[in-house]
Amino acid sequence: MLPKSPYPAVTPSIQSLYLVFTNKCNLTCKHCCVWSSPRGSHGLELPIAIRVIDDTVKLYGKVRMVLGGGEPLIRLHDALMLLKRSINYGM
């Protein structure tokens, strides 16, 4: 049995969710930190990205969300759905 810790329990928390949901981009920038390009992967399917948002809110409450990737607007419909979901949660 481990001795009792003298430190208070720490509850994990986050302040921001940076959701990189696509690696497709119409540019090929050398400085790109997510290696996006026109040949980049489609990325997360919409139901999985929605679940990431839902689970984040369940675990951590409202957090700031940044929608990123390559160029999120390449998947305009999906980007709008994710933004609407986050707005409904008050993110």
Coordinates of N, CA and C in Angstrom, one line a residue:
M1 N 0.8 -1.2 0.0 CA 0.0 0.0 0.0 C 0.9 1.2 0.0
L2 N 0.5 2.2 -0.8 CA 1.3 3.4 -0.9 C 1.0 4.4 0.2
P3 N 2.0 5.1 0.7 CA 1.7 6.1 1.7 C 0.8 7.2 1.2
K4 N 0.1 7.9 2.0 CA -0.8 9.0 1.6 C 0.1 10.1 1.1
S5 N -0.3 10.7 0.0 CA 0.5 11.8 -0.5 C 0.2 13.1 0.3
P6 N 1.2 13.9 0.5 CA 1.0 15.1 1.2 C 0.5 16.2 0.3
Y7 N 0.3 15.9 -1.0 CA -0.1 16.9 -1.9 C -1.6 16.7 -2.2
P8 N -2.4 17.8 -2.4 CA -3.8 17.7 -2.7 C -4.0 17.0 -4.1
A9 N -5.1 16.4 -4.2 CA -5.4 15.7 -5.5 C -5.5 16.8 -6.6
V10 N -5.0 16.5 -7.7 CA -5.1 17.5 -8.8 C -6.1 17.0 -9.8
T11 N -7.0 17.8 -10.2 CA -8.0 17.4 -11.2 C -7.5 17.9 -12.5
P12 N -7.4 17.0 -13.5 CA -6.9 17.4 -14.8 C -7.8 18.4 -15.5
S13 N -7.3 19.3 -16.2 CA -8.1 20.3 -16.9 C -7.4 20.8 -18.1
I14 N -8.2 21.3 -19.0 CA -7.6 22.0 -20.2 C -8.3 23.3 -20.4
Q15 N -7.7 24.2 -21.1 CA -8.3 25.5 -21.4 C -8.7 25.6 -22.8
S16 N -8.0 24.9 -23.7 CA -8.3 25.0 -25.1 C -8.3 23.6 -25.8
L17 N -9.1 23.5 -26.8 CA -9.2 22.3 -27.7 C -8.7 22.8 -29.1
Y18 N -7.6 22.3 -29.6 CA -7.2 22.7 -30.9 C -7.5 21.5 -31.8
L19 N -8.5 21.6 -32.5 CA -9.0 20.5 -33.3 C -8.5 20.6 -34.8
V20 N -7.5 19.7 -35.1 CA -7.0 19.7 -36.4 C -7.7 18.5 -37.1
F21 N -8.7 18.9 -37.9 CA -9.6 17.9 -38.5 C -9.3 17.6 -40.0
T22 N -8.4 18.3 -40.6 CA -8.0 18.0 -42.0 C -6.5 18.4 -42.2
N23 N -5.9 17.7 -43.1 CA -4.5 18.0 -43.5 C -4.5 18.5 -44.9
K24 N -5.7 18.7 -45.5 CA -5.8 19.2 -46.9 C -5.6 20.7 -46.8
C25 N -4.9 21.3 -47.8 CA -4.7 22.7 -47.9 C -4.4 23.0 -49.3
N26 N -4.8 24.2 -49.8 CA -4.6 24.6 -51.2 C -3.2 25.1 -51.3
L27 N -2.4 25.3 -50.3 CA -1.0 25.7 -50.3 C -0.1 24.7 -49.9
T28 N 1.2 24.9 -50.1 CA 2.3 24.0 -49.7 C 3.4 24.8 -49.0
C29 N 3.1 25.3 -47.9 CA 4.0 26.2 -47.2 C 5.1 25.4 -46.5
K30 N 6.4 25.9 -46.7 CA 7.5 25.2 -46.0 C 7.4 25.3 -44.5
H31 N 6.8 26.3 -44.0 CA 6.8 26.5 -42.5 C 5.6 25.9 -41.9
C32 N 4.7 25.2 -42.6 CA 3.5 24.6 -42.1 C 3.8 23.6 -41.0
C33 N 3.2 23.8 -39.8 CA 3.5 22.9 -38.7 C 2.7 21.7 -38.6
V34 N 1.7 21.5 -39.6 CA 1.0 20.2 -39.6 C 1.1 19.5 -41.0
W35 N 2.1 19.9 -41.7 CA 2.5 19.3 -43.0 C 1.3 19.1 -43.9
S36 N 0.6 20.2 -44.1 CA -0.6 20.1 -45.0 C -0.2 20.5 -46.4
S37 N -1.0 20.0 -47.3 CA -0.8 20.2 -48.7 C -2.1 19.9 -49.5
P38 N -2.1 20.2 -50.8 CA -3.3 19.7 -51.6 C -3.5 18.2 -51.6
R39 N -2.4 17.5 -51.3 CA -2.5 16.0 -51.2 C -2.6 15.5 -49.8
G40 N -2.8 16.4 -48.9 CA -3.0 16.0 -47.5 C -4.2 15.1 -47.2
S41 N -4.2 14.5 -46.1 CA -5.3 13.5 -45.8 C -6.6 14.3 -45.5
H42 N -7.7 13.6 -45.7 CA -9.0 14.2 -45.4 C -9.1 14.4 -43.9
G43 N -8.5 13.6 -43.1 CA -8.5 13.8 -41.7 C -9.7 13.1 -41.0
L44 N -10.1 13.7 -39.9 CA -11.1 13.1 -39.1 C -12.5 13.1 -39.8
E45 N -13.2 12.0 -39.7 CA -14.5 12.0 -40.2 C -15.4 12.9 -39.3
L46 N -16.4 13.5 -39.8 CA -17.3 14.4 -39.1 C -17.8 13.8 -37.8
P47 N -18.3 12.6 -37.8 CA -18.9 12.0 -36.5 C -17.8 11.9 -35.4
I48 N -16.6 11.6 -35.8 CA -15.5 11.5 -34.8 C -15.1 12.9 -34.3
A49 N -15.0 13.9 -35.2 CA -14.7 15.2 -34.7 C -15.8 15.8 -33.8
I50 N -17.1 15.4 -34.1 CA -18.2 15.8 -33.2 C -18.0 15.2 -31.8
R51 N -17.6 13.9 -31.9 CA -17.5 13.2 -30.6 C -16.3 13.8 -29.8
V52 N -15.3 14.2 -30.4 CA -14.2 14.9 -29.7 C -14.7 16.1 -29.0
I53 N -15.5 16.9 -29.6 CA -16.1 18.1 -29.0 C -17.0 17.7 -27.8
D54 N -17.9 16.7 -28.1 CA -18.8 16.3 -27.0 C -18.1 15.7 -25.8
D55 N -17.1 14.9 -26.1 CA -16.3 14.3 -25.0 C -15.5 15.3 -24.2
T56 N -15.0 16.3 -24.9 CA -14.2 17.4 -24.3 C -15.1 18.1 -23.3
V57 N -16.3 18.5 -23.8 CA -17.2 19.2 -22.9 C -17.7 18.4 -21.7
K58 N -17.9 17.1 -21.9 CA -18.3 16.2 -20.8 C -17.2 16.1 -19.8
L59 N -16.0 16.0 -20.2 CA -14.8 15.9 -19.3 C -14.4 17.1 -18.7
Y60 N -14.4 18.2 -19.4 CA -13.7 19.5 -18.9 C -14.6 20.7 -18.9
G61 N -15.8 20.6 -19.4 CA -16.7 21.7 -19.4 C -16.4 22.6 -20.7
K62 N -16.9 23.8 -20.6 CA -16.6 24.7 -21.8 C -15.2 25.1 -21.9
V63 N -14.6 24.9 -23.0 CA -13.2 25.4 -23.3 C -13.2 26.2 -24.6
R64 N -12.1 26.8 -24.8 CA -11.9 27.6 -26.0 C -11.6 26.5 -27.1
M65 N -12.2 26.7 -28.3 CA -11.9 25.7 -29.4 C -11.3 26.5 -30.5
V66 N -10.3 25.9 -31.1 CA -9.7 26.4 -32.3 C -9.8 25.3 -33.4
L67 N -10.4 25.7 -34.5 CA -10.6 24.8 -35.6 C -9.5 25.0 -36.6
G68 N -8.6 24.0 -36.7 CA -7.5 24.2 -37.6 C -7.2 23.0 -38.5
G69 N -6.0 22.9 -38.9 CA -5.6 21.8 -39.7 C -4.7 22.3 -40.8
G70 N -5.0 21.8 -41.9 CA -4.6 22.4 -43.2 C -5.5 23.6 -43.3
E71 N -6.4 23.6 -44.2 CA -7.3 24.7 -44.4 C -8.7 24.2 -44.1
P72 N -9.3 24.5 -42.9 CA -10.6 23.9 -42.5 C -11.7 24.2 -43.5
L73 N -11.6 25.4 -44.2 CA -12.7 25.8 -45.1 C -12.7 24.9 -46.3
I74 N -11.7 24.1 -46.6 CA -11.8 23.2 -47.7 C -13.0 22.2 -47.5
R75 N -13.2 21.9 -46.2 CA -14.4 21.1 -45.8 C -15.4 22.0 -45.1
L76 N -15.9 23.0 -45.9 CA -16.8 24.0 -45.4 C -18.0 23.5 -44.6
H77 N -18.7 22.5 -45.2 CA -19.9 22.0 -44.5 C -19.5 21.4 -43.2
D78 N -18.5 20.6 -43.1 CA -18.0 20.0 -41.9 C -17.6 21.1 -40.9
A79 N -16.8 22.0 -41.3 CA -16.3 23.1 -40.5 C -17.5 23.9 -39.8
L80 N -18.5 24.1 -40.6 CA -19.7 24.8 -40.1 C -20.4 24.0 -39.1
M81 N -20.5 22.7 -39.3 CA -21.2 21.8 -38.4 C -20.4 21.8 -37.1
L82 N -19.1 21.7 -37.1 CA -18.3 21.7 -35.9 C -18.4 23.0 -35.1
L83 N -18.4 24.1 -35.9 CA -18.6 25.4 -35.2 C -19.9 25.6 -34.6
K84 N -21.0 25.1 -35.3 CA -22.3 25.2 -34.7 C -22.4 24.3 -33.4
R85 N -21.8 23.1 -33.4 CA -21.8 22.3 -32.3 C -21.1 23.0 -31.1
S86 N -20.0 23.6 -31.4 CA -19.2 24.2 -30.3 C -20.0 25.5 -29.8
I87 N -20.7 26.2 -30.7 CA -21.5 27.4 -30.2 C -22.6 26.9 -29.4
N88 N -23.2 25.8 -29.7 CA -24.4 25.2 -28.9 C -23.9 24.9 -27.5
Y89 N -22.6 24.6 -27.3 CA -22.1 24.3 -26.0 C -21.6 25.6 -25.3
G90 N -21.6 26.7 -26.0 CA -21.2 28.0 -25.4 C -19.7 28.1 -25.4
M91 N -19.0 27.4 -26.3 CA -17.6 27.4 -26.4 C -17.2 28.6 -27.2

